[in-house]
Structure formats: structure tokens, C-alpha cells
Amino acid sequence: MKKLFVMMSIILAPCVYADCPVPSIKESAVLDIGSTAIAISQGANELNPLGLVGSTIAKGIIIANEKDLSPSEKVNASAIWTGASVNNLMVIMGATFFPAILTGIAVGIVIKTNNNCTKEPVNG
């Protein structure tokens, strides 16, 4: 359980300090793709109907068209992909299905609610 809190803190800490969304859709895509590849290599099952290759291609298409996405759509993608990556990390650490899924959903909700991208970006 201690590892879970450390992992969530590392992923969520930047949400307070950076521009929106945090993590960016590129960062969240890398987190999801990388953690999925590691989980699959350790014997986990891919639940995405597109599979690892198909979902990677879909993420690439979305990222390539990032300029056409609204701030809300970017936050949604970040929340979903980061939540999925946390689910994968829980599976990698040996968690069973329901704790992994619930933790991923919880992180996705936190990302979604902590990224109010309608406000002006922070200039530093």
C-alpha cells in the first residue's frame, strides 16, 4: 500500500504547479503505452479491444491532431490514459483486478477534477 501512495504522489504532484493538462496527452500516452508493454511482458492480458499496437496508433493520431482538440478533450485524454497507466502499474506490482481498476479510475478522476483548463495558463 505504501508503494501505491508513493506512485500516486509522483504522478499527481505536478498537477498543482504546471500548465494544463498535467500530465500532457503526450506524457500520459507514453505512460500508458510503456506500462502496458511492461504488464503484457509479465503475462498480463490486454483488455483494450484495439490491442497494444492499435491503441498506440490511435494515440498517435490523437496526438498528431492535438491542436484541433479542445482543452476539455485534452484533459479527458490525459485522465483516461494516466488512469490506465496507473491500473497497469498496479497490475505490475501484483494487485488483483478490482484494486487495480479502482485505483486507475480514482487517479483518472483526480486528474480530471484537478485540471481546470479553462483558466489562463501559468506563465513563469
Backbone as a printed PyTorch tensor [residue, N CA C, xyz], in Angstrom:
tensor([[[  0.8220,  -1.1900,   0.0000],
         [  0.0000,   0.0000,   0.0000],
         [  0.8680,   1.2570,   0.0000]],

        [[  1.9850,   1.2070,   0.6840],
         [  2.8830,   2.3570,   0.7290],
         [  3.4020,   2.6880,  -0.6730]],

        [[  3.7100,   1.6580,  -1.4600],
         [  4.1800,   1.8740,  -2.8290],
         [  3.1120,   2.5830,  -3.6570]],

        [[  1.8480,   2.2160,  -3.4300],
         [  0.7460,   2.8300,  -4.1590],
         [  0.6900,   4.3300,  -3.8960]],

        [[  0.7890,   4.7280,  -2.6390],
         [  0.7200,   6.1480,  -2.3070],
         [  1.9170,   6.9210,  -2.8630]],

        [[  3.0810,   6.3190,  -2.8410],
         [  4.2640,   6.9720,  -3.4070],
         [  4.0830,   7.1570,  -4.9030]],

        [[  3.6200,   6.1070,  -5.5840],
         [  3.4180,   6.1600,  -7.0200],
         [  2.3860,   7.2250,  -7.3820]],

        [[  1.2700,   7.2660,  -6.6800],
         [  0.2290,   8.2460,  -6.9780],
         [  0.7250,   9.6640,  -6.7130]],

        [[  1.5080,   9.8420,  -5.6650],
         [  2.0500,  11.1700,  -5.3590],
         [  2.9650,  11.6650,  -6.4640]],

        [[  3.8020,  10.7910,  -6.9800],
         [  4.7260,  11.1610,  -8.0540],
         [  3.9570,  11.5540,  -9.3090]],

        [[  2.9170,  10.8030,  -9.6330],
         [  2.1470,  11.0750, -10.8420],
         [  1.3200,  12.3480, -10.6910]],

        [[  0.7420,  12.5630,  -9.5140],
         [ -0.2010,  13.6620,  -9.3460],
         [  0.4130,  14.9660,  -8.8630]],

        [[  1.6080,  14.9500,  -8.3040],
         [  2.2160,  16.1650,  -7.7430],
         [  2.2960,  17.3230,  -8.7340]],

        [[  2.6460,  17.1010,  -9.9960],
         [  2.7580,  18.2390, -10.9180],
         [  1.4380,  18.9370, -11.2190]],

        [[  0.3080,  18.3210, -10.9360],
         [ -0.9940,  18.9170, -11.2640],
         [ -1.1930,  20.2680, -10.6060]],

        [[ -0.5360,  20.5170,  -9.5090],
         [ -0.7270,  21.7580,  -8.7730],
         [  0.0780,  22.8970,  -9.3940]],

        [[  1.1380,  22.5970, -10.0990],
         [  2.1130,  23.6170, -10.4700],
         [  2.2170,  23.9440, -11.9530]],

        [[  1.6820,  23.1440, -12.8400],
         [  2.0020,  23.3060, -14.2490],
         [  0.7950,  23.7400, -15.0780]],

        [[  1.0580,  23.9550, -16.3610],
         [  0.0010,  24.2900, -17.3070],
         [ -0.8940,  23.0800, -17.5160]],

        [[ -2.0040,  23.3160, -18.1990],
         [ -2.9960,  22.2560, -18.3960],
         [ -2.8140,  21.5630, -19.7330]],

        [[ -3.1850,  20.2940, -19.8270],
         [ -3.4160,  19.4020, -18.7000],
         [ -2.1160,  18.7960, -18.2040]],

        [[ -2.1470,  18.3080, -17.0220],
         [ -0.9940,  17.6260, -16.4320],
         [ -1.4350,  16.2540, -15.9950]],

        [[ -0.7960,  15.1990, -16.4050],
         [  0.2480,  15.2180, -17.4150],
         [ -0.3340,  15.5490, -18.7910]],

        [[  0.5350,  15.9950, -19.6910],
         [  0.0850,  16.3200, -21.0470],
         [ -0.3920,  15.0380, -21.7210]],

        [[ -1.0830,  15.1880, -22.8430],
         [ -1.5540,  13.9690, -23.5100],
         [ -0.3730,  13.1530, -24.0430]],

        [[  0.7280,  13.8100, -24.4000],
         [  1.9100,  13.0620, -24.8390],
         [  2.4970,  12.2650, -23.6790]],

        [[  2.6200,  12.9120, -22.5180],
         [  3.1630,  12.2240, -21.3460],
         [  2.2630,  11.0720, -20.9120]],

        [[  0.9580,  11.3140, -20.9030],
         [  0.0490,  10.2510, -20.4710],
         [  0.0270,   9.0970, -21.4700]],

        [[  0.1750,   9.3980, -22.7550],
         [  0.2360,   8.3340, -23.7570],
         [  1.4840,   7.4740, -23.5590]],

        [[  2.6170,   8.1320, -23.3050],
         [  3.8600,   7.3870, -23.0590],
         [  3.7270,   6.5250, -21.8100]],

        [[  3.1400,   7.0910, -20.7440],
         [  2.9230,   6.3180, -19.5160],
         [  2.0670,   5.0890, -19.7900]],

        [[  0.9850,   5.2710, -20.5360],
         [  0.0740,   4.1580, -20.8110],
         [  0.7210,   3.1090, -21.7060]],

        [[  1.3460,   3.5460, -22.7810],
         [  1.9600,   2.5910, -23.7130],
         [  3.0880,   1.8200, -23.0280]],

        [[  3.9460,   2.5350, -22.3170],
         [  5.0680,   1.8760, -21.6410],
         [  4.6210,   0.9140, -20.5650]],

        [[  3.6720,   1.3310, -19.7440],
         [  3.2170,   0.4440, -18.6630],
         [  2.4460,  -0.7450, -19.2200]],

        [[  1.7150,  -0.5430, -20.3150],
         [  1.0110,  -1.6580, -20.9510],
         [  2.0080,  -2.6730, -21.4920]],

        [[  3.0480,  -2.2020, -22.1510],
         [  4.0610,  -3.1130, -22.6970],
         [  4.7300,  -3.9210, -21.5870]],

        [[  5.0500,  -3.2610, -20.4800],
         [  5.6820,  -3.9700, -19.3550],
         [  4.7170,  -4.9880, -18.7710]],

        [[  3.4700,  -4.6030, -18.5650],
         [  2.4840,  -5.5250, -17.9870],
         [  2.2750,  -6.7390, -18.8840]],

        [[  2.1630,  -6.5050, -20.1830],
         [  1.9910,  -7.6190, -21.1170],
         [  3.2100,  -8.5370, -21.0900]],

        [[  4.4030,  -7.9550, -21.0010],
         [  5.6170,  -8.7710, -20.9690],
         [  5.6930,  -9.6320, -19.7110]],

        [[  4.9460,  -9.2390, -18.6650],
         [  4.9150, -10.0150, -17.4330],
         [  3.7030, -10.9450, -17.3710]],

        [[  2.9880, -11.0740, -18.4720],
         [  1.8990, -12.0310, -18.5460],
         [  0.5040, -11.4770, -18.3590]],

        [[  0.3590, -10.1620, -18.2400],
         [ -0.9820,  -9.5690, -18.0930],
         [ -1.7130,  -9.6330, -19.4340]],

        [[ -3.0360,  -9.5780, -19.3600],
         [ -3.8600,  -9.5760, -20.5640],
         [ -4.2050,  -8.1450, -20.9420]],

        [[ -4.1550,  -7.8520, -22.2270],
         [ -4.5610,  -6.5400, -22.7330],
         [ -6.0750,  -6.5320, -22.8600]],

        [[ -6.7390,  -5.6080, -22.1780],
         [ -8.1940,  -5.5400, -22.2110],
         [ -8.7200,  -4.6110, -23.2910]],

        [[ -7.8500,  -3.7620, -23.8510],
         [ -8.2670,  -2.8510, -24.8980],
         [ -8.5420,  -3.6570, -26.1670]],

        [[ -9.7400,  -3.5180, -26.7510],
         [-10.0480,  -4.2970, -27.9560],
         [ -9.1450,  -3.9720, -29.1420]],

        [[ -8.5110,  -2.7990, -29.1410],
         [ -7.5930,  -2.4560, -30.2260],
         [ -6.2380,  -3.1270, -30.0630]],

        [[ -5.9460,  -3.6050, -28.8600],
         [ -4.6390,  -4.1860, -28.5830],
         [ -3.5980,  -3.0930, -28.4020]],

        [[ -2.3920,  -3.4910, -28.0470],
         [ -1.3200,  -2.5290, -27.8100],
         [ -0.9720,  -1.7550, -29.0750]],

        [[ -0.8530,  -2.4390, -30.1920],
         [ -0.4810,  -1.7660, -31.4440],
         [ -1.5840,  -0.8270, -31.9050]],

        [[ -2.8130,  -1.2970, -31.8980],
         [ -3.9340,  -0.4670, -32.3420],
         [ -4.1400,   0.7590, -31.4660]],

        [[ -4.0310,   0.5720, -30.1530],
         [ -4.2240,   1.7190, -29.2600],
         [ -3.0640,   2.7060, -29.3700]],

        [[ -1.8690,   2.2100, -29.6480],
         [ -0.7220,   3.0910, -29.8430],
         [ -0.9120,   3.9370, -31.1060]],

        [[ -1.3970,   3.3160, -32.1560],
         [ -1.6810,   4.0510, -33.3990],
         [ -2.7680,   5.0950, -33.1570]],

        [[ -3.8230,   4.7220, -32.4410],
         [ -4.9080,   5.6610, -32.1490],
         [ -4.3890,   6.8420, -31.3290]],

        [[ -3.5520,   6.5780, -30.3350],
         [ -2.9710,   7.6670, -29.5390],
         [ -2.1170,   8.5800, -30.4190]],

        [[ -1.3600,   7.9890, -31.3290],
         [ -0.5390,   8.7790, -32.2470],
         [ -1.3730,   9.6980, -33.1150]],

        [[ -2.4960,   9.2030, -33.5930],
         [ -3.3890,  10.0210, -34.4220],
         [ -3.9710,  11.1680, -33.6000]],

        [[ -4.3730,  10.8640, -32.3660],
         [ -4.9310,  11.9040, -31.4950],
         [ -3.8780,  12.9650, -31.1910]],

        [[ -2.6670,  12.5280, -30.8740],
         [ -1.5960,  13.4760, -30.5560],
         [ -1.2240,  14.3100, -31.7830]],

        [[ -1.2190,  13.6970, -32.9600],
         [ -0.8980,  14.4360, -34.1770],
         [ -1.9220,  15.5370, -34.4550]],

        [[ -3.1400,  15.3470, -33.9780],
         [ -4.1980,  16.3410, -34.1700],
         [ -4.5000,  17.1080, -32.8850]],

        [[ -3.5290,  17.1870, -31.9890],
         [ -3.7170,  17.8330, -30.6890],
         [ -4.1830,  19.2770, -30.8210]],

        [[ -3.7050,  19.9850, -31.8250],
         [ -4.0700,  21.4010, -31.9890],
         [ -5.5650,  21.5710, -32.2430]],

        [[ -6.2280,  20.5380, -32.7330],
         [ -7.6600,  20.6000, -33.0120],
         [ -8.5220,  20.2140, -31.8090]],

        [[ -7.8930,  19.7640, -30.7250],
         [ -8.6350,  19.3300, -29.5440],
         [ -8.9360,  20.5000, -28.6250]],

        [[-10.0930,  20.4620, -28.0160],
         [-10.4350,  21.4760, -27.0190],
         [ -9.6830,  21.1670, -25.7250]],

        [[ -9.5370,  22.1540, -24.8460],
         [ -8.8900,  21.8820, -23.5620],
         [ -9.5720,  20.7510, -22.7950]],

        [[-10.8800,  20.6670, -22.8490],
         [-11.6190,  19.6060, -22.1670],
         [-11.2770,  18.2330, -22.7380]],

        [[-11.1590,  18.1510, -24.0520],
         [-10.8080,  16.8780, -24.6870],
         [ -9.3930,  16.4490, -24.3070]],

        [[ -8.4900,  17.4140, -24.2050],
         [ -7.1190,  17.0990, -23.7860],
         [ -7.1010,  16.5790, -22.3550]],

        [[ -7.8720,  17.2060, -21.4760],
         [ -7.9390,  16.7510, -20.0850],
         [ -8.5250,  15.3480, -20.0190]],

        [[ -9.5680,  15.0930, -20.7890],
         [-10.1740,  13.7630, -20.7890],
         [ -9.1820,  12.6930, -21.2450]],

        [[ -8.4410,  12.9740, -22.3050],
         [ -7.4410,  12.0140, -22.7830],
         [ -6.3680,  11.7940, -21.7310]],

        [[ -5.8960,  12.8690, -21.1250],
         [ -4.8750,  12.7580, -20.0810],
         [ -5.3800,  11.9250, -18.9110]],

        [[ -6.6100,  12.1810, -18.4840],
         [ -7.1820,  11.4560, -17.3520],
         [ -7.3490,   9.9720, -17.6650]],

        [[ -7.8600,   9.6630, -18.8390],
         [ -8.0880,   8.2640, -19.2110],
         [ -6.7630,   7.5180, -19.3480]],

        [[ -5.8160,   8.0930, -20.0700],
         [ -4.5560,   7.3920, -20.3080],
         [ -3.7140,   7.2880, -19.0480]],

        [[ -3.7330,   8.3140, -18.2050],
         [ -2.9790,   8.2370, -16.9520],
         [ -3.6340,   7.2280, -16.0110]],

        [[ -4.9610,   7.2330, -15.9410],
         [ -5.6600,   6.2350, -15.1340],
         [ -5.3580,   4.8200, -15.5990]],

        [[ -5.3150,   4.6290, -16.9110],
         [ -4.9850,   3.3130, -17.4550],
         [ -3.5570,   2.9120, -17.0980]],

        [[ -2.6410,   3.8680, -17.1390],
         [ -1.2530,   3.5460, -16.8030],
         [ -1.1150,   3.1960, -15.3240]],

        [[ -1.8710,   3.8680, -14.4520],
         [ -1.8310,   3.5190, -13.0230],
         [ -2.4090,   2.1270, -12.8180]],

        [[ -3.4750,   1.7980, -13.5200],
         [ -4.0070,   0.4390, -13.4760],
         [ -2.9250,  -0.5630, -13.8620]],

        [[ -2.2130,  -0.2690, -14.9440],
         [ -1.1390,  -1.1630, -15.3950],
         [ -0.0440,  -1.2990, -14.3360]],

        [[  0.3350,  -0.1710, -13.7280],
         [  1.3680,  -0.2150, -12.6930],
         [  0.9240,  -1.0410, -11.4970]],

        [[ -0.3420,  -0.9550, -11.1420],
         [ -0.8670,  -1.7790, -10.0450],
         [ -0.7760,  -3.2580, -10.3960]],

        [[ -1.1040,  -3.6040, -11.6320],
         [ -1.0040,  -4.9980, -12.0770],
         [  0.4490,  -5.4510, -12.0470]],

        [[  1.3600,  -4.5950, -12.4990],
         [  2.7870,  -4.9240, -12.4910],
         [  3.2590,  -5.1970, -11.0640]],

        [[  2.7150,  -4.4240, -10.0970],
         [  3.1140,  -4.6040,  -8.6960],
         [  2.3980,  -5.7840,  -8.0290]],

        [[  1.5140,  -6.4630,  -8.7560],
         [  0.8870,  -7.6590,  -8.2240],
         [ -0.5210,  -7.4910,  -7.7010]],

        [[ -1.1330,  -6.3420,  -7.9270],
         [ -2.5040,  -6.1330,  -7.4630],
         [ -3.4690,  -6.9910,  -8.2820]],

        [[ -4.5740,  -7.3440,  -7.6610],
         [ -5.6080,  -8.0760,  -8.3800],
         [ -6.4590,  -7.1120,  -9.1930]],

        [[ -7.3890,  -7.6510,  -9.9540],
         [ -8.1550,  -6.8880, -10.9290],
         [ -8.8760,  -5.6830, -10.3240]],

        [[ -9.7140,  -5.8950,  -9.3160],
         [-10.5410,  -4.7960,  -8.8180],
         [ -9.7580,  -3.6760,  -8.1470]],

        [[ -8.7730,  -3.9600,  -7.2880],
         [ -7.9930,  -2.8330,  -6.7490],
         [ -7.2630,  -2.0550,  -7.8450]],

        [[ -6.7620,  -2.7510,  -8.8570],
         [ -6.0520,  -2.0750,  -9.9490],
         [ -7.0040,  -1.1770, -10.7310]],

        [[ -8.1670,  -1.7000, -11.0810],
         [ -9.1500,  -0.9140, -11.8310],
         [ -9.6250,   0.2850, -11.0180]],

        [[ -9.9510,   0.0550,  -9.7510],
         [-10.4550,   1.1510,  -8.9130],
         [ -9.4100,   2.2350,  -8.7030]],

        [[ -8.1620,   1.8500,  -8.5500],
         [ -7.0990,   2.8360,  -8.3960],
         [ -6.9230,   3.6400,  -9.6780]],

        [[ -6.9650,   2.9720, -10.8160],
         [ -6.8730,   3.6770, -12.0950],
         [ -8.0040,   4.6610, -12.2890]],

        [[ -9.2180,   4.2530, -11.9370],
         [-10.3770,   5.1500, -12.0450],
         [-10.2120,   6.3410, -11.1030]],

        [[ -9.7680,   6.0690,  -9.8760],
         [ -9.5910,   7.1480,  -8.8950],
         [ -8.5720,   8.1710,  -9.3900]],

        [[ -7.4640,   7.7080,  -9.9370],
         [ -6.4410,   8.6220, -10.4500],
         [ -6.9830,   9.4120, -11.6390]],

        [[ -7.7250,   8.7520, -12.5180],
         [ -8.3350,   9.4550, -13.6470],
         [ -9.2730,  10.5610, -13.1930]],

        [[-10.0550,  10.2820, -12.1610],
         [-10.9760,  11.2900, -11.6280],
         [-10.1990,  12.4610, -11.0240]],

        [[ -9.1220,  12.1550, -10.2980],
         [ -8.3070,  13.2210,  -9.7020],
         [ -7.6850,  14.0910, -10.7920]],

        [[ -7.1740,  13.4670, -11.8410],
         [ -6.5850,  14.2210, -12.9590],
         [ -7.6600,  15.1100, -13.5910]],

        [[ -8.8240,  14.5500, -13.8270],
         [ -9.9100,  15.2910, -14.4700],
         [-10.3420,  16.4860, -13.6180]],

        [[-10.4980,  16.2880, -12.3180],
         [-11.0090,  17.3590, -11.4680],
         [ -9.9480,  18.3910, -11.1160]],

        [[ -8.6590,  18.0520, -11.2250],
         [ -7.5930,  18.9940, -10.8800],
         [ -7.0320,  19.7420, -12.0770]],

        [[ -7.5690,  19.5220, -13.2450],
         [ -7.1180,  20.2140, -14.4480],
         [ -8.2410,  21.0770, -14.9960]],

        [[ -8.3680,  22.2680, -14.4500],
         [ -9.3520,  23.2150, -14.9420],
         [ -8.6880,  24.0320, -16.0460]],

        [[ -8.7470,  23.5470, -17.2450],
         [ -8.0040,  24.1580, -18.3470],
         [ -8.7400,  25.3050, -19.0120]],

        [[ -9.7970,  25.7890, -18.4080],
         [-10.4670,  26.9520, -18.9610],
         [ -9.8260,  28.2370, -18.4530]],

        [[ -9.0310,  28.1310, -17.4030],
         [ -8.3600,  29.3250, -16.8640],
         [ -7.1260,  29.6310, -17.7040]],

        [[ -6.5860,  30.8120, -17.5270],
         [ -5.3970,  31.2320, -18.2640],
         [ -4.2040,  30.3760, -17.8440]],

        [[ -3.3230,  30.0030, -18.7960],
         [ -2.1450,  29.2310, -18.4460],
         [ -1.2080,  30.0160, -17.5290]],

        [[ -0.4620,  29.2630, -16.7490],
         [  0.5010,  29.8790, -15.8400],
         [  1.7340,  30.2730, -16.6440]],

        [[  2.1370,  31.5290, -16.5450],
         [  3.3530,  31.9900, -17.2290],
         [  4.4190,  32.1990, -16.1970]],

        [[  5.5660,  31.5530, -16.3890],
         [  6.6040,  31.6470, -15.3860],
         [  7.8260,  32.1550, -15.9190]]])
